């Protein structure tokens, strides 16, 4: 990773860093100092867009809190613009963080995926049942990690 600007880490081997740098083209929908948003090359529904920080951070676990706040501040306006453009009443705002969580590009990004009733996109959600005893110790363990 090139570290010539520690405030804006850049990884020349990263597809999204190269899109930010302009060396790979994209269909840009929004850009400012912090964020770039563009159409996903493999849309799962029409209007599927990505919202990325210009700085390279691999996952939400690795990202600075201030950067996540800056990204979050921009999401409502982007989600409104995208859903209105494709006339959808709903959308997913997804962030896959880590290979095991289906992240294929290791540069932090949100997906905005417009949804409508009867569309072809399906997200499996095999809900289990929360065990009360396990839940207590799990909640306590997460709480410890937050200290
Ligand atoms: P992930 O699986 O990491 O959450 O999502 C990565 C997304 O990036 C995928 O939806 C994929 O279609 C998209 N993608 C990968 N390479 C490119 C590219 O070069 N250009 C654009 N516009 N999207 C890309
Ligand atoms: Zn990157």
Coordinates of C-alpha atoms and ligand atoms in Angstrom, one line a residue:
X1 CA 0.0 0.0 0.0
X2 CA 1.3 3.5 -0.9
X3 CA 1.5 5.7 2.2
X4 CA 2.4 9.0 0.7
X5 CA -0.7 10.6 2.3
X6 CA -1.5 8.8 5.6
X7 CA -4.8 10.6 5.9
X8 CA -5.9 9.1 2.5
X9 CA -4.4 5.6 2.3
X10 CA -4.3 4.3 -1.3
X11 CA -3.6 0.8 -2.5
X12 CA -2.6 0.6 -6.2
X13 CA -3.6 -3.1 -6.3
X14 CA -7.2 -2.2 -5.3
X15 CA -9.8 -1.9 -8.0
X16 CA -11.7 0.8 -6.1
X17 CA -8.6 2.9 -5.4
X18 CA -7.9 2.8 -9.1
X19 CA -11.5 3.9 -9.8
X20 CA -11.0 6.8 -7.3
X21 CA -7.7 7.7 -9.1
X22 CA -9.5 7.6 -12.5
X23 CA -7.3 4.9 -13.9
X24 CA -10.4 2.6 -14.2
X25 CA -13.6 4.2 -15.5
X26 CA -16.9 4.2 -13.7
X27 CA -20.4 5.6 -14.1
X28 CA -20.1 8.2 -11.4
X29 CA -23.2 9.5 -9.7
X30 CA -21.7 11.6 -6.9
X31 CA -18.3 12.7 -5.7
X32 CA -16.8 15.0 -3.1
X33 CA -13.6 15.2 -1.1
X34 CA -14.4 12.1 1.0
X35 CA -16.7 9.9 -1.0
X36 CA -17.3 8.5 -4.5
X37 CA -20.5 6.8 -5.6
X38 CA -20.9 5.0 -8.9
X39 CA -23.0 2.3 -10.6
X40 CA -22.2 -1.3 -9.7
X41 CA -20.8 -3.2 -12.7
X42 CA -22.9 -6.2 -11.8
X43 CA -26.3 -4.8 -10.7
X44 CA -28.5 -7.2 -8.7
X45 CA -31.4 -4.8 -9.4
X46 CA -31.6 -1.8 -11.7
X47 CA -30.0 1.2 -9.9
X48 CA -27.6 -0.8 -7.8
X49 CA -24.9 1.7 -6.7
X50 CA -21.8 1.6 -4.6
X51 CA -20.7 4.3 -2.1
X52 CA -17.1 4.2 -1.2
X53 CA -14.7 6.4 0.8
X54 CA -11.8 7.7 -1.3
X55 CA -9.4 6.5 1.3
X56 CA -8.5 2.8 1.3
X57 CA -9.7 0.9 4.4
X58 CA -10.5 -2.7 3.9
X59 CA -13.4 -3.3 6.3
X60 CA -15.7 -1.5 8.8
X61 CA -13.7 -3.1 11.6
X62 CA -10.6 -1.4 10.2
X63 CA -12.2 2.0 9.4
X64 CA -11.9 5.2 11.5
X65 CA -15.2 6.1 13.2
X66 CA -15.1 9.6 11.8
X67 CA -14.9 8.3 8.2
X68 CA -17.9 6.0 8.9
X69 CA -19.8 9.0 10.2
X70 CA -19.0 11.0 7.0
X71 CA -20.2 8.1 4.8
X72 CA -23.4 7.7 6.9
X73 CA -24.2 11.4 6.5
X74 CA -24.3 11.0 2.8
X75 CA -26.4 7.9 2.6
X76 CA -30.0 9.3 3.0
X77 CA -29.6 11.8 0.1
X78 CA -28.0 9.1 -2.1
X79 CA -30.6 6.5 -1.2
X80 CA -33.4 9.0 -2.0
X81 CA -31.8 9.9 -5.4
X82 CA -31.2 6.3 -6.4
X83 CA -34.7 5.0 -5.4
X84 CA -36.4 7.9 -7.1
X85 CA -34.5 7.4 -10.3
X86 CA -35.6 3.9 -10.6
X87 CA -39.1 4.5 -9.1
X88 CA -38.6 2.0 -6.2
X89 CA -40.2 2.4 -2.8
X90 CA -37.4 0.6 -0.9
X91 CA -33.8 -0.3 -0.9
X92 CA -31.1 -2.3 1.0
X93 CA -28.1 -0.4 2.3
X94 CA -25.6 -3.2 2.7
X95 CA -22.0 -3.3 3.8
X96 CA -20.2 -6.7 3.5
X97 CA -17.2 -6.6 5.7
X98 CA -14.7 -9.5 5.3
X99 CA -14.5 -12.3 2.7
X100 CA -16.5 -14.6 4.9
X101 CA -19.3 -12.0 4.8
X102 CA -19.3 -12.0 1.0
X103 CA -16.9 -9.0 0.6
X104 CA -15.2 -9.5 -2.8
X105 CA -13.5 -6.1 -3.1
X106 CA -11.4 -5.3 0.0
X107 CA -12.1 -1.6 -0.1
X108 CA -14.9 -0.6 2.3
X109 CA -18.2 0.1 0.4
X110 CA -21.9 0.4 0.9
X111 CA -24.3 -1.1 -1.6
X112 CA -27.5 0.7 -2.3
X113 CA -29.8 -1.8 -3.9
X114 CA -33.3 -0.6 -4.9
X115 CA -36.1 -3.0 -4.2
X116 CA -39.7 -3.4 -5.3
X117 CA -42.3 -6.0 -4.7
X118 CA -41.9 -9.0 -7.0
X119 CA -38.4 -8.2 -8.1
X120 CA -35.9 -11.0 -8.8
X121 CA -33.5 -10.3 -5.9
X122 CA -33.6 -12.7 -3.0
X123 CA -31.6 -12.5 0.2
X124 CA -31.5 -15.8 2.2
X125 CA -32.2 -15.0 5.9
X126 CA -32.2 -18.3 7.8
X127 CA -33.3 -16.9 11.2
X128 CA -32.4 -19.1 14.1
X129 CA -33.7 -18.9 17.7
X130 CA -31.7 -16.9 20.3
X131 CA -30.8 -19.1 23.3
X132 CA -31.4 -17.0 26.5
X133 CA -28.4 -18.3 28.5
X134 CA -26.0 -18.0 25.6
X135 CA -27.4 -14.5 24.8
X136 CA -26.5 -13.3 28.3
X137 CA -22.9 -14.3 28.1
X138 CA -22.6 -13.2 24.5
X139 CA -24.0 -9.7 25.3
X140 CA -21.6 -9.5 28.3
X141 CA -18.7 -10.5 26.1
X142 CA -19.4 -7.9 23.5
X143 CA -19.9 -5.3 26.2
X144 CA -16.4 -6.2 27.6
X145 CA -14.9 -5.6 24.1
X146 CA -16.5 -2.2 24.0
X147 CA -14.8 -1.0 27.2
Ligands
LIG1 P1 -18.8 -6.9 -2.4 O1 -19.0 -8.4 -2.8 O2 -17.3 -6.7 -2.1 O3 -19.6 -6.5 -1.3 O4 -19.2 -6.0 -3.6 C1 -18.3 -5.7 -4.6 C2 -19.1 -5.1 -5.7 O5 -18.2 -4.4 -6.6 C3 -19.8 -6.1 -6.6 O6 -21.2 -5.9 -6.5 C4 -19.2 -6.0 -8.0 O7 -20.2 -6.1 -9.0 C5 -18.7 -4.6 -7.9 N1 -17.5 -4.3 -8.8 C6 -16.4 -5.1 -8.8 N2 -15.5 -4.6 -9.7 C7 -16.1 -3.5 -10.2 C8 -15.6 -2.5 -11.1 O8 -14.5 -2.5 -11.7 N3 -16.5 -1.5 -11.4 C9 -17.7 -1.4 -10.8 N4 -18.5 -0.3 -11.1 N5 -18.2 -2.3 -9.9 C10 -17.3 -3.3 -9.6
LIG2 ZN1 -8.8 0.7 -2.2

